[in-house]
Amino acid sequence: MAYYLGQNVAQNYSLATEYLTLACDLQDSDCCGLVGWIYLRGLGGTQNNELAVKFYDKACALQNNFACRSFGTMYLRGYGVSPNHALAAKYFAQSCELQYGPACIDLARMYEQGQGVEQNESTAAEYYAKGMGFMTQEERRKFFNEHLSQNQNASPKQEELQQLQRDMEVLREFNLESEFGRNVLQIQSNPN
């Protein structure tokens, strides 16, 4: 880990990959996930999607919630694999069951839009609530502020506004609506 972070040694992704792989071989799920991240991002110049898939798959099999979500994102977006919404939903569900809130939110959106799963707004609402329950108040604020900034940079379409309003309903349950609501109202009054 020291070589990955550059703590007390010069940062060296090649050595980090070597040592993290050894730890992964000993069933350390965090290390497996980090090796997947290194290969996916090409840190140290070694971008390899096949190895990223291999290490994320192993980390997820070892019950690493972050790796399962990352693996789902690879399938959702087609990073290093052919896009496959059904597999994305599978890995988001696994991550959500391991109590990783952002994965529950990802799965909720898939149910809301019918991507890889049968569209079901009731199930989507359950996953939104579950995801919010797994996050701290600060994590929820950060998550929705990032979501808002992404939506504000694009010119909001009617569907985006409806999505924000649905998110607002979820936030009301967790007493976070004030900051979020101001942003929604700002978007509604400036629909460029």
GROMACS .gro file of C-alpha atoms in nm:
model
  192
    1MET     CA    1   0.000   0.000   0.000
    2ALA     CA    2   0.290   0.234   0.074
    3TYR     CA    3   0.406   0.223  -0.289
    4TYR     CA    4   0.053   0.293  -0.411
    5LEU     CA    5   0.011   0.596  -0.186
    6GLY     CA    6   0.375   0.707  -0.185
    7GLN     CA    7   0.391   0.693   0.196
    8ASN     CA    8   0.751   0.697   0.325
    9VAL     CA    9   0.866   0.570  -0.017
   10ALA     CA   10   0.855   0.706  -0.369
   11GLN     CA   11   0.521   0.631  -0.534
   12ASN     CA   12   0.570   0.335  -0.767
   13TYR     CA   13   0.265   0.173  -0.927
   14SER     CA   14   0.465  -0.121  -1.064
   15LEU     CA   15   0.584  -0.221  -0.718
   16ALA     CA   16   0.242  -0.141  -0.574
   17THR     CA   17   0.080  -0.373  -0.828
   18GLU     CA   18   0.329  -0.648  -0.746
   19TYR     CA   19   0.273  -0.630  -0.369
   20LEU     CA   20  -0.101  -0.571  -0.390
   21THR     CA   21  -0.132  -0.873  -0.620
   22LEU     CA   22   0.047  -1.087  -0.360
   23ALA     CA   23  -0.199  -0.967  -0.096
   24CYS     CA   24  -0.487  -1.031  -0.336
   25ASP     CA   25  -0.360  -1.388  -0.379
   26LEU     CA   26  -0.399  -1.415   0.000
   27GLN     CA   27  -0.767  -1.315  -0.040
   28ASP     CA   28  -0.738  -0.947   0.062
   29SER     CA   29  -1.038  -0.797  -0.116
   30ASP     CA   30  -0.922  -0.436  -0.079
   31CYS     CA   31  -0.593  -0.518  -0.248
   32CYS     CA   32  -0.770  -0.704  -0.529
   33GLY     CA   33  -0.988  -0.398  -0.585
   34LEU     CA   34  -0.689  -0.163  -0.590
   35VAL     CA   35  -0.512  -0.378  -0.849
   36GLY     CA   36  -0.828  -0.366  -1.060
   37TRP     CA   37  -0.832   0.014  -1.026
   38ILE     CA   38  -0.463   0.040  -1.124
   39TYR     CA   39  -0.520  -0.168  -1.438
   40LEU     CA   40  -0.845   0.006  -1.532
   41ARG     CA   41  -0.694   0.353  -1.499
   42GLY     CA   42  -0.356   0.261  -1.643
   43LEU     CA   43  -0.174   0.400  -1.341
   44GLY     CA   44   0.196   0.369  -1.400
   45GLY     CA   45   0.132   0.321  -1.772
   46THR     CA   46  -0.010  -0.031  -1.756
   47GLN     CA   47  -0.374  -0.004  -1.871
   48ASN     CA   48  -0.522  -0.351  -1.911
   49ASN     CA   49  -0.899  -0.396  -1.915
   50GLU     CA   50  -0.886  -0.776  -1.901
   51LEU     CA   51  -0.680  -0.767  -1.583
   52ALA     CA   52  -0.904  -0.496  -1.438
   53VAL     CA   53  -1.204  -0.725  -1.492
   54LYS     CA   54  -1.018  -1.020  -1.338
   55PHE     CA   55  -0.923  -0.831  -1.021
   56TYR     CA   56  -1.257  -0.654  -0.977
   57ASP     CA   57  -1.435  -0.986  -1.021
   58LYS     CA   58  -1.217  -1.146  -0.753
   59ALA     CA   59  -1.259  -0.851  -0.515
   60CYS     CA   60  -1.634  -0.862  -0.562
   61ALA     CA   61  -1.639  -1.240  -0.504
   62LEU     CA   62  -1.453  -1.165  -0.178
   63GLN     CA   63  -1.744  -0.935  -0.079
   64ASN     CA   64  -1.575  -0.598  -0.142
   65ASN     CA   65  -1.867  -0.356  -0.179
   66PHE     CA   66  -1.667  -0.081  -0.354
   67ALA     CA   67  -1.522  -0.326  -0.608
   68CYS     CA   68  -1.868  -0.468  -0.684
   69ARG     CA   69  -1.997  -0.119  -0.756
   70SER     CA   70  -1.692  -0.039  -0.971
   71PHE     CA   71  -1.743  -0.363  -1.161
   72GLY     CA   72  -2.109  -0.269  -1.215
   73THR     CA   73  -2.003   0.073  -1.343
   74MET     CA   74  -1.768  -0.093  -1.592
   75TYR     CA   75  -2.062  -0.288  -1.733
   76LEU     CA   76  -2.299   0.008  -1.723
   77ARG     CA   77  -2.063   0.240  -1.909
   78GLY     CA   78  -1.872  -0.015  -2.117
   79TYR     CA   79  -1.533   0.058  -1.958
   80GLY     CA   80  -1.311  -0.225  -2.075
   81VAL     CA   81  -1.608  -0.456  -2.135
   82SER     CA   82  -1.906  -0.460  -2.365
   83PRO     CA   83  -2.190  -0.265  -2.204
   84ASN     CA   84  -2.427  -0.504  -2.029
   85HIS     CA   85  -2.698  -0.344  -1.818
   86ALA     CA   86  -2.814  -0.675  -1.670
   87LEU     CA   87  -2.464  -0.745  -1.537
   88ALA     CA   88  -2.434  -0.387  -1.415
   89ALA     CA   89  -2.757  -0.432  -1.218
   90LYS     CA   90  -2.630  -0.764  -1.078
   91TYR     CA   91  -2.309  -0.608  -0.945
   92PHE     CA   92  -2.486  -0.296  -0.815
   93ALA     CA   93  -2.729  -0.525  -0.630
   94GLN     CA   94  -2.443  -0.724  -0.481
   95SER     CA   95  -2.270  -0.403  -0.368
   96CYS     CA   96  -2.596  -0.271  -0.226
   97GLU     CA   97  -2.646  -0.593  -0.028
   98LEU     CA   98  -2.297  -0.528   0.111
   99GLN     CA   99  -2.435  -0.193   0.235
  100TYR     CA  100  -2.269   0.045  -0.012
  101GLY     CA  101  -2.517   0.332  -0.051
  102PRO     CA  102  -2.405   0.472  -0.389
  103ALA     CA  103  -2.453   0.128  -0.547
  104CYS     CA  104  -2.810   0.116  -0.413
  105ILE     CA  105  -2.872   0.457  -0.574
  106ASP     CA  106  -2.725   0.329  -0.904
  107LEU     CA  107  -2.956   0.028  -0.888
  108ALA     CA  108  -3.254   0.251  -0.804
  109ARG     CA  109  -3.189   0.455  -1.118
  110MET     CA  110  -3.171   0.136  -1.325
  111TYR     CA  111  -3.510   0.027  -1.189
  112GLU     CA  112  -3.649   0.373  -1.249
  113GLN     CA  113  -3.533   0.372  -1.612
  114GLY     CA  114  -3.577   0.000  -1.683
  115GLN     CA  115  -3.209  -0.050  -1.768
  116GLY     CA  116  -3.107  -0.415  -1.734
  117VAL     CA  117  -3.405  -0.478  -1.506
  118GLU     CA  118  -3.780  -0.449  -1.546
  119GLN     CA  119  -3.886  -0.090  -1.485
  120ASN     CA  120  -4.040  -0.062  -1.140
  121GLU     CA  121  -4.070   0.272  -0.962
  122SER     CA  122  -4.172   0.109  -0.634
  123THR     CA  123  -3.854  -0.102  -0.630
  124ALA     CA  124  -3.655   0.206  -0.733
  125ALA     CA  125  -3.793   0.398  -0.434
  126GLU     CA  126  -3.697   0.111  -0.202
  127TYR     CA  127  -3.339   0.116  -0.332
  128TYR     CA  128  -3.319   0.496  -0.306
  129ALA     CA  129  -3.425   0.474   0.059
  130LYS     CA  130  -3.190   0.183   0.126
  131GLY     CA  131  -2.899   0.370  -0.031
  132MET     CA  132  -2.968   0.682   0.171
  133GLY     CA  133  -2.984   0.471   0.485
  134PHE     CA  134  -2.635   0.334   0.426
  135MET     CA  135  -2.484   0.683   0.383
  136THR     CA  136  -2.391   0.929   0.652
  137GLN     CA  137  -2.553   1.271   0.633
  138GLU     CA  138  -2.227   1.416   0.495
  139GLU     CA  139  -2.203   1.141   0.231
  140ARG     CA  140  -2.562   1.212   0.125
  141ARG     CA  141  -2.492   1.583   0.089
  142LYS     CA  142  -2.176   1.520  -0.111
  143PHE     CA  143  -2.347   1.263  -0.332
  144PHE     CA  144  -2.638   1.491  -0.420
  145ASN     CA  145  -2.422   1.801  -0.462
  146GLU     CA  146  -2.214   1.607  -0.717
  147HIS     CA  147  -2.534   1.488  -0.884
  148LEU     CA  148  -2.661   1.847  -0.900
  149SER     CA  149  -2.339   1.988  -1.040
  150GLN     CA  150  -2.343   1.727  -1.316
  151ASN     CA  151  -2.703   1.813  -1.400
  152GLN     CA  152  -2.645   2.189  -1.385
  153ASN     CA  153  -2.352   2.173  -1.627
  154ALA     CA  154  -2.580   2.019  -1.889
  155SER     CA  155  -2.880   2.217  -2.000
  156PRO     CA  156  -3.159   2.058  -1.798
  157LYS     CA  157  -3.421   1.877  -1.998
  158GLN     CA  158  -3.763   1.793  -1.867
  159GLU     CA  159  -3.653   1.437  -1.773
  160GLU     CA  160  -3.360   1.572  -1.572
  161LEU     CA  161  -3.589   1.807  -1.387
  162GLN     CA  162  -3.827   1.521  -1.313
  163GLN     CA  163  -3.532   1.312  -1.188
  164LEU     CA  164  -3.425   1.594  -0.959
  165GLN     CA  165  -3.778   1.626  -0.827
  166ARG     CA  166  -3.791   1.252  -0.754
  167ASP     CA  167  -3.455   1.278  -0.579
  168MET     CA  168  -3.600   1.567  -0.380
  169GLU     CA  169  -3.879   1.340  -0.255
  170VAL     CA  170  -3.620   1.096  -0.123
  171LEU     CA  171  -3.424   1.377   0.040
  172ARG     CA  172  -3.730   1.504   0.226
  173GLU     CA  173  -3.732   1.177   0.418
  174PHE     CA  174  -3.379   1.250   0.537
  175ASN     CA  175  -3.417   1.624   0.611
  176LEU     CA  176  -3.173   1.727   0.339
  177GLU     CA  177  -3.418   1.899   0.109
  178SER     CA  178  -3.335   2.263   0.181
  179GLU     CA  179  -3.002   2.293  -0.004
  180PHE     CA  180  -3.114   2.050  -0.273
  181GLY     CA  181  -3.448   2.227  -0.312
  182ARG     CA  182  -3.285   2.564  -0.368
  183ASN     CA  183  -3.083   2.412  -0.650
  184VAL     CA  184  -3.392   2.250  -0.805
  185LEU     CA  185  -3.580   2.580  -0.789
  186GLN     CA  186  -3.284   2.757  -0.949
  187ILE     CA  187  -3.286   2.505  -1.235
  188GLN     CA  188  -3.663   2.541  -1.277
  189SER     CA  189  -3.636   2.918  -1.306
  190ASN     CA  190  -3.340   2.899  -1.549
  191PRO     CA  191  -3.430   2.615  -1.792
  192ASN     CA  192  -3.171   2.715  -2.061
   0.00000   0.00000   0.00000
